[in-house]
Tab-separated table of C-alpha atoms in Angstrom:
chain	number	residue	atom	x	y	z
A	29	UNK	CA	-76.150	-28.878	37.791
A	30	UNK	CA	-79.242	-28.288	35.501
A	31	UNK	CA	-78.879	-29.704	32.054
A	32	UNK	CA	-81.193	-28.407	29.526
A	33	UNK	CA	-82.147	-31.279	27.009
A	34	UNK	CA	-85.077	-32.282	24.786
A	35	UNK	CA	-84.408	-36.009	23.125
A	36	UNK	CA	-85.875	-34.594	20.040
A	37	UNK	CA	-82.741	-33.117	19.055
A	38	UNK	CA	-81.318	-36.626	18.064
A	39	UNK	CA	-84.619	-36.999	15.505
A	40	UNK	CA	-82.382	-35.513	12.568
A	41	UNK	CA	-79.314	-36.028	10.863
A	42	UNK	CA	-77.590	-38.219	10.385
A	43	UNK	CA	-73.915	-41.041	11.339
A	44	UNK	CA	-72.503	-40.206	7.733
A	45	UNK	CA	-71.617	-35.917	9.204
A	46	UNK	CA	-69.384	-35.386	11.903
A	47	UNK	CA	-72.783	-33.407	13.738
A	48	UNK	CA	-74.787	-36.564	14.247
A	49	UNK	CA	-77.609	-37.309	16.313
A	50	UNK	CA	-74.841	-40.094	18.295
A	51	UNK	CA	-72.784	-37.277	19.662
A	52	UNK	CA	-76.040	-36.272	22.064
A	53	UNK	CA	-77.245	-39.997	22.670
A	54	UNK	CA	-74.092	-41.386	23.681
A	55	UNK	CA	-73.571	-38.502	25.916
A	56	UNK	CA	-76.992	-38.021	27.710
A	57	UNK	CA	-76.457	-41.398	28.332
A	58	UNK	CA	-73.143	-41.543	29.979
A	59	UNK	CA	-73.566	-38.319	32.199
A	60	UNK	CA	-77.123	-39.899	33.505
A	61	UNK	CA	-75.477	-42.984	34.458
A	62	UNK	CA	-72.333	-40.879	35.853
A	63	UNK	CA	-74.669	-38.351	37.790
A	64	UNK	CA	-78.033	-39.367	38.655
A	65	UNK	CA	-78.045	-36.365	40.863
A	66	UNK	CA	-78.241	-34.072	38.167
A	67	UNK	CA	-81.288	-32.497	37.499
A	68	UNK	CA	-82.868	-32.886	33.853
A	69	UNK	CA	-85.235	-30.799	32.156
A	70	UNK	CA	-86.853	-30.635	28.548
A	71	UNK	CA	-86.769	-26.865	27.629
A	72	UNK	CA	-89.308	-24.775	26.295
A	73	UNK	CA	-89.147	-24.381	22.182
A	74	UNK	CA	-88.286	-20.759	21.513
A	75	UNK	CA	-90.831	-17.957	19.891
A	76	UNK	CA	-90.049	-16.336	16.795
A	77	UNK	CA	-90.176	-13.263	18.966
A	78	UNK	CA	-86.783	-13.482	20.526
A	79	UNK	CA	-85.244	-14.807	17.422
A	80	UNK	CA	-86.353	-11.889	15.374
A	81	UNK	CA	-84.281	-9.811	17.713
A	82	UNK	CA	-80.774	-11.619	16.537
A	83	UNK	CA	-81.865	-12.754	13.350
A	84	UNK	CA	-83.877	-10.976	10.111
A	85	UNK	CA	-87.363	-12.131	8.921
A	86	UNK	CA	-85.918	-13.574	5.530
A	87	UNK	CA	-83.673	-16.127	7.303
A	88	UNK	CA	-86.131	-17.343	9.429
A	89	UNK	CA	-88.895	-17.945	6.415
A	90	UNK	CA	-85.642	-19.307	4.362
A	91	UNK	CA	-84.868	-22.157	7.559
A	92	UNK	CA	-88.326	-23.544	6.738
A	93	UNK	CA	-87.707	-24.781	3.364
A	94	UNK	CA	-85.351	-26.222	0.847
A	95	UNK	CA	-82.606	-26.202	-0.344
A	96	UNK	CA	-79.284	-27.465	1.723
A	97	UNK	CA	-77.527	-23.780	3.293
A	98	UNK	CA	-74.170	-24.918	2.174
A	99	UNK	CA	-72.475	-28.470	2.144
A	100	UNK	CA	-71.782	-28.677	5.928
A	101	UNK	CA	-75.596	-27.078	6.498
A	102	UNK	CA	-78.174	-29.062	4.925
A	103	UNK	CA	-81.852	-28.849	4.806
A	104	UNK	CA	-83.972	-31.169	7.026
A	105	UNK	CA	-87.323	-31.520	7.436
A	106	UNK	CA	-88.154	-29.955	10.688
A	107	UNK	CA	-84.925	-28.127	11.283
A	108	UNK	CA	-86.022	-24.788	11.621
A	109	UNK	CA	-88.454	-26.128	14.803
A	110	UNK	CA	-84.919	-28.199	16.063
A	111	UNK	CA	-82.990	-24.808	15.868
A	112	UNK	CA	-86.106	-23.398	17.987
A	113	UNK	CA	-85.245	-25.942	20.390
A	114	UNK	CA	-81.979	-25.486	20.684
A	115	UNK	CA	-82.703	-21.858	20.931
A	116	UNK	CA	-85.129	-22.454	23.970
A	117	UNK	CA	-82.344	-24.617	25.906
A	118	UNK	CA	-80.439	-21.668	25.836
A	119	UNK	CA	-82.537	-19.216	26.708
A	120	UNK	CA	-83.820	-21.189	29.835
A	121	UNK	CA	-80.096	-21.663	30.861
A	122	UNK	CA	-80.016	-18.153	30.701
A	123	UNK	CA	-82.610	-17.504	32.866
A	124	UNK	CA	-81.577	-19.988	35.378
A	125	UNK	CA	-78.087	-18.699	35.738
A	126	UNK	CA	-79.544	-14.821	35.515
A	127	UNK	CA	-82.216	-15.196	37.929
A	128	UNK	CA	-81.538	-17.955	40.110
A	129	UNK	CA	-78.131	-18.155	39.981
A	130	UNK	CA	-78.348	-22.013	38.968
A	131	UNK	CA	-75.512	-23.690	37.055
A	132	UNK	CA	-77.003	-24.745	33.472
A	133	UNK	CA	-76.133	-26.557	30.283
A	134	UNK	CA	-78.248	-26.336	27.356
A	135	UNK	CA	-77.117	-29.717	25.808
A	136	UNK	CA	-78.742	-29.998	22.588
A	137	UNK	CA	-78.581	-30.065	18.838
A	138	UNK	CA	-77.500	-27.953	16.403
A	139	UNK	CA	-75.133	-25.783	17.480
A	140	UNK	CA	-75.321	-22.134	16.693
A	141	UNK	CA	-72.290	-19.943	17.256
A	142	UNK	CA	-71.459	-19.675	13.144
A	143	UNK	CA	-74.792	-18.978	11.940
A	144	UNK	CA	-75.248	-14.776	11.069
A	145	UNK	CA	-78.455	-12.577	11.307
A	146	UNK	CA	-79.066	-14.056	7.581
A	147	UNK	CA	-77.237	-17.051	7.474
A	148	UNK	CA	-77.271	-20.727	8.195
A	149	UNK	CA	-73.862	-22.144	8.070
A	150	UNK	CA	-71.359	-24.867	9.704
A	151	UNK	CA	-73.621	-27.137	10.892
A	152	UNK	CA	-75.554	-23.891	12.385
A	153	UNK	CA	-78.805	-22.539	12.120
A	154	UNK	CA	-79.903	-20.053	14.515
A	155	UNK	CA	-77.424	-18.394	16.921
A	156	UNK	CA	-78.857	-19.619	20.299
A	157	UNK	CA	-76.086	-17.859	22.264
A	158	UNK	CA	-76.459	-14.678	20.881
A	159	UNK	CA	-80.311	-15.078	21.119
A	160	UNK	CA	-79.707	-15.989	24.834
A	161	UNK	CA	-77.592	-13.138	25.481
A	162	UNK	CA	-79.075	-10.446	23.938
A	163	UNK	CA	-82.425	-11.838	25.919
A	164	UNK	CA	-80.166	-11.152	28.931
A	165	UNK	CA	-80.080	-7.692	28.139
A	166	UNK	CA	-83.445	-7.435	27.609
A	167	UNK	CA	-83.958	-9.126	31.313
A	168	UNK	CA	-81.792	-5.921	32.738
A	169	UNK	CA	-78.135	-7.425	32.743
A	170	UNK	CA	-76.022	-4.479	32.110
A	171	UNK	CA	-72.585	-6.177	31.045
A	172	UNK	CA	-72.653	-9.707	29.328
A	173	UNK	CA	-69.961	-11.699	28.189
A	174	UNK	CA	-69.925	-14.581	25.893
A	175	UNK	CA	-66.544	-16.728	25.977
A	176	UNK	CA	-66.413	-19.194	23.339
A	177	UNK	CA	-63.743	-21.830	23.554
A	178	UNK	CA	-64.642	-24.199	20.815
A	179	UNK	CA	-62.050	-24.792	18.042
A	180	UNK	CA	-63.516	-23.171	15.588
A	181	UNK	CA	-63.927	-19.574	15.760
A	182	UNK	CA	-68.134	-17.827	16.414
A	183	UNK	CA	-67.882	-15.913	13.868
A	184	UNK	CA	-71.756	-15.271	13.707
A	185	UNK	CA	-71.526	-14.641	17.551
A	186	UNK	CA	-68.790	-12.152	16.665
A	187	UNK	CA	-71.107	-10.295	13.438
A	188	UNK	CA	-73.891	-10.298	15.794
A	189	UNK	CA	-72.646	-8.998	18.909
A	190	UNK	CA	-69.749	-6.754	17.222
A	191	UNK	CA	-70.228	-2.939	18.341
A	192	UNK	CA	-73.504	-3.531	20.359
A	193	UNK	CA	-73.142	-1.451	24.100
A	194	UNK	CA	-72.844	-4.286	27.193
A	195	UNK	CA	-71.444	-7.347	25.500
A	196	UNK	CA	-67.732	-8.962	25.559
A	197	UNK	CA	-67.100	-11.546	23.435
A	198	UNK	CA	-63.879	-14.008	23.455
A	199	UNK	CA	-62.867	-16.418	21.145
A	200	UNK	CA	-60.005	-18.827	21.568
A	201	UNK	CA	-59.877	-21.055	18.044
A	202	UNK	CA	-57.456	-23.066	15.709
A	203	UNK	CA	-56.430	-20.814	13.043
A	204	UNK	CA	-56.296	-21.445	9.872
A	205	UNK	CA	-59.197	-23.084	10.115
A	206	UNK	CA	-62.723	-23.204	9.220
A	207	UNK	CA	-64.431	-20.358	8.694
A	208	UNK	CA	-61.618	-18.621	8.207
A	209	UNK	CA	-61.829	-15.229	10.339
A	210	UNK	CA	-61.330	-14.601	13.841
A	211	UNK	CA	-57.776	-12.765	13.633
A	212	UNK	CA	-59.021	-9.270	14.352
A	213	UNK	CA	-60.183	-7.896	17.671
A	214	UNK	CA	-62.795	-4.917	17.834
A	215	UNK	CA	-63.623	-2.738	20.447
A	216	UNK	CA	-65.958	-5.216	22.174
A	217	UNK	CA	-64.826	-8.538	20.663
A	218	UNK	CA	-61.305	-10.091	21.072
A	219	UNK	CA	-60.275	-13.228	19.428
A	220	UNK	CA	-57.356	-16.063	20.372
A	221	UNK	CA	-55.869	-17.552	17.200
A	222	UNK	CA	-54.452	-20.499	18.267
A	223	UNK	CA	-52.019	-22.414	15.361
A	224	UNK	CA	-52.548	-26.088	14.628
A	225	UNK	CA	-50.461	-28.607	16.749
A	226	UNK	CA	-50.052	-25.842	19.152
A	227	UNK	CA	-48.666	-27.481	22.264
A	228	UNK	CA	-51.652	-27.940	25.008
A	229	UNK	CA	-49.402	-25.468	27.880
A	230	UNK	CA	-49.534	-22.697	25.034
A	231	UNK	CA	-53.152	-23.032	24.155
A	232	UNK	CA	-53.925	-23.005	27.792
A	233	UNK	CA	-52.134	-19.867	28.618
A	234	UNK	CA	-53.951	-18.410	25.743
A	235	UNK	CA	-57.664	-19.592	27.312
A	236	UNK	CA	-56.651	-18.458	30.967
A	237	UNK	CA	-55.664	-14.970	29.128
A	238	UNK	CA	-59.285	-15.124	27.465
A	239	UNK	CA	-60.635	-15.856	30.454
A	240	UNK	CA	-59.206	-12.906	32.084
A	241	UNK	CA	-60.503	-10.388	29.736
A	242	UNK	CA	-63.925	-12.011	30.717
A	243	UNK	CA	-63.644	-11.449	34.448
A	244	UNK	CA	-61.768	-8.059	33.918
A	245	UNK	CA	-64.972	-7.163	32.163
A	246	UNK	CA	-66.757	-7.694	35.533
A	247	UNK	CA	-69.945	-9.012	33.289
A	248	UNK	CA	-73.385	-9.972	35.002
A	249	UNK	CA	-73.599	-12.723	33.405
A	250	UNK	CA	-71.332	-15.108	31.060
A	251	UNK	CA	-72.636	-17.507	28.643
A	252	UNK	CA	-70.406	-20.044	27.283
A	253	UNK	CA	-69.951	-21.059	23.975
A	254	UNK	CA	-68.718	-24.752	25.229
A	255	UNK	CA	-67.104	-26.490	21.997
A	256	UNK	CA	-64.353	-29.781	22.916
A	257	UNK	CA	-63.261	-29.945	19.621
A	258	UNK	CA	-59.653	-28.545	20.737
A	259	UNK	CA	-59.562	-32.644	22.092
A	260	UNK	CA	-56.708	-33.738	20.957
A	261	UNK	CA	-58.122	-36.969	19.330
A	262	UNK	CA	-61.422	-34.571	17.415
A	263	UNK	CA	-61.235	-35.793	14.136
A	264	UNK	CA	-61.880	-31.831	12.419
A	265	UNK	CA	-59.389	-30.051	14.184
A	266	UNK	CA	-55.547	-30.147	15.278
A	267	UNK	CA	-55.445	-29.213	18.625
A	268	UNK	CA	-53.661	-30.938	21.620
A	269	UNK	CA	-56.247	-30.462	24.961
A	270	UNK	CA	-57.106	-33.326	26.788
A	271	UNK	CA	-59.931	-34.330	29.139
A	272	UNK	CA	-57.961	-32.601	32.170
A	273	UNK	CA	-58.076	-29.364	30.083
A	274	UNK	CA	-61.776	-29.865	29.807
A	275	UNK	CA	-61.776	-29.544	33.461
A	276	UNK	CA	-59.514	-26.789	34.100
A	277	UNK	CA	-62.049	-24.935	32.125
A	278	UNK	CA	-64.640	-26.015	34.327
A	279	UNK	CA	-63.289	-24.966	37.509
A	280	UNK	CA	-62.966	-21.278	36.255
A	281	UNK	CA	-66.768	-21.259	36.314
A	282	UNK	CA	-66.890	-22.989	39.105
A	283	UNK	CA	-64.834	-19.916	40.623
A	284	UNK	CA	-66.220	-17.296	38.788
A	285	UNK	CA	-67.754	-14.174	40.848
A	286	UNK	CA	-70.762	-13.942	38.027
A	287	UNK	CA	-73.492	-16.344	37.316
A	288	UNK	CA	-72.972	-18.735	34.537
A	289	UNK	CA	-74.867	-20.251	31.718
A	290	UNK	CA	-73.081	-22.695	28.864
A	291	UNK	CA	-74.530	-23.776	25.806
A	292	UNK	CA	-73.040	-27.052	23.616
A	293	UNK	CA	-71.524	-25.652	20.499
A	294	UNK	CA	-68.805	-28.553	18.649
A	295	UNK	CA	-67.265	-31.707	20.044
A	296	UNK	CA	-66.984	-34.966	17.379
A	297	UNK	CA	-64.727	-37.324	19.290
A	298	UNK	CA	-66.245	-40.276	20.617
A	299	UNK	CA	-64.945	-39.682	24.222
A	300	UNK	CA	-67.287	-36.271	23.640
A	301	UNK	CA	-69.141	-37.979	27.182
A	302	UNK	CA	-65.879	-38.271	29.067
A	303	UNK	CA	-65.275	-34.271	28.272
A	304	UNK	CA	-68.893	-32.953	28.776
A	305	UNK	CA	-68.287	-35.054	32.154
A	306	UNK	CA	-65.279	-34.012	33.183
A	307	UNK	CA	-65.803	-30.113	32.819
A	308	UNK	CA	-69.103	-30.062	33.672
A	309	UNK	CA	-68.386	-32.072	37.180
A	310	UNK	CA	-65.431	-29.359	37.564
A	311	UNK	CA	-67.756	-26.569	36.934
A	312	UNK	CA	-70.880	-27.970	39.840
């Protein structure tokens, strides 16, 4: 396993929002101690060149200055350089998985997979998994697929990738639930509306039927939109999976006949380690 991490990512925010800088420190931590045989690398920050091909010149020039985006997606000094980071952890997990057929996380701060071609929103800035997979594209993949599993449904992913020729994308969320879409399907996007206090067997059948959709789309290359907010114990959501979930989801990878890149979306539990370990030790 190659994790993808620069410590800078923990330089902003901060213990007062449910994304806080903790939820990467505490968790770097733990899996270093857990797996010293993982190998750790600080990514490349990303050029504006592959984030002009997701995202429109105004929101870039908009990231680099005040004011906040909305309530949940403040302004911080630096955060349009962060997002960049972010951006480049995915894109060299990407290439890893692509090319070399490596198994990488890109385990970094903020998450993307609600921020649009023009918006910053839910904690999100830039869409690094969209940016990622529409690099793949550009790197000759023919068919990519981007399964997102966090709780909350990628709706940027979704507005992005929606009608574009060689992408799949999957969403299983909680619904209702913030931000409010994900109950339509499209020709190339599905979603996976999952109701609160849905029991954990039900929400599972619904991620294995997800997950089939991916492999029936017989994809080069999936990248993961890896959220564990559907923990049980997540203080934002109301969902009912548990760590052994975490690593059901893992071993899919593990089997999957396509190479495999995952990016951190959501996860604000404080046993957030304990589920990045136990699906990403599934998945190597």
């Amino acid at each position: 396993m190659i994790i993808l991490h620069d410590p800078q990512c923990a330089d902003y925010g901060s213990s007062m929002r449910p994304e806080q800088p903790l939820r990467i420190t505490r968790g770097a931590a733990y899996l270093r101690a857990v797996h010293p045989e993982w190998e750790w690398r600080i990514p490349a920050i990303a050029g504006e060149e592959a984030l002009l091909a997701v995202h429109t010149p105004a929101h870039l020039a908009r990231l680099q200055h005040p004011p906040d985006f909305d309530d949940d997606t403040p302004y911080f000094d630096g955060i349009y350089d962060h997002a960049r980071r972010s951006v480049g952890a995915a894109l060299a997990a990407m290439n890893l998985a692509l090319v070399q057929h490596q198994k990488a996380f890109a385990f970094m701060r903020p998450p993307g997979h609600h921020a649009t071609a023009g918006q910053a929103m839910g904690f999100c800035y830039l869409n690094q998994i969209a940016i990622a997979a529409v690099a793949a594209r550009a790197r000759g993949a023919e068919r990519v697929a981007v399964w997102d599993f966090d709780a909350h449904h990628g709706n940027g992913t979704e507005a992005i990738l929606d009608g574009r020729e060689g992408f799949l994308f999957c969403s299983v969320h909680q619904f209702p639930a913030y931000p409010g879409t994900g109950t339509r399907n499209t020709a190339n996007c599905r979603n996976y509306p999952i109701a609160p206090h849905t029991p954990r067997t039900e929400h599972r059948a619904e991620l294995a039927r997800s997950w089939d959709a991916v492999l029936g789309f017989r994809p080069d290359l999936v990248l993961v939109s890896a959220g564990f907010d559907a923990y049980a114990r997540d203080p934002i959501t109301a969902m009912a999976l548990e760590a052994e979930d975490c690593a059901e989801l893992g071993r899919w990878l593990h089997q999957a006949d396509a190479s495999v890149a995952a990016v951190l979306e959501g996860g604000y539990s404080e046993e957030l380690p304990q589920l990045l370990e136990s699906f990403l030790t599934a998945w190597a």
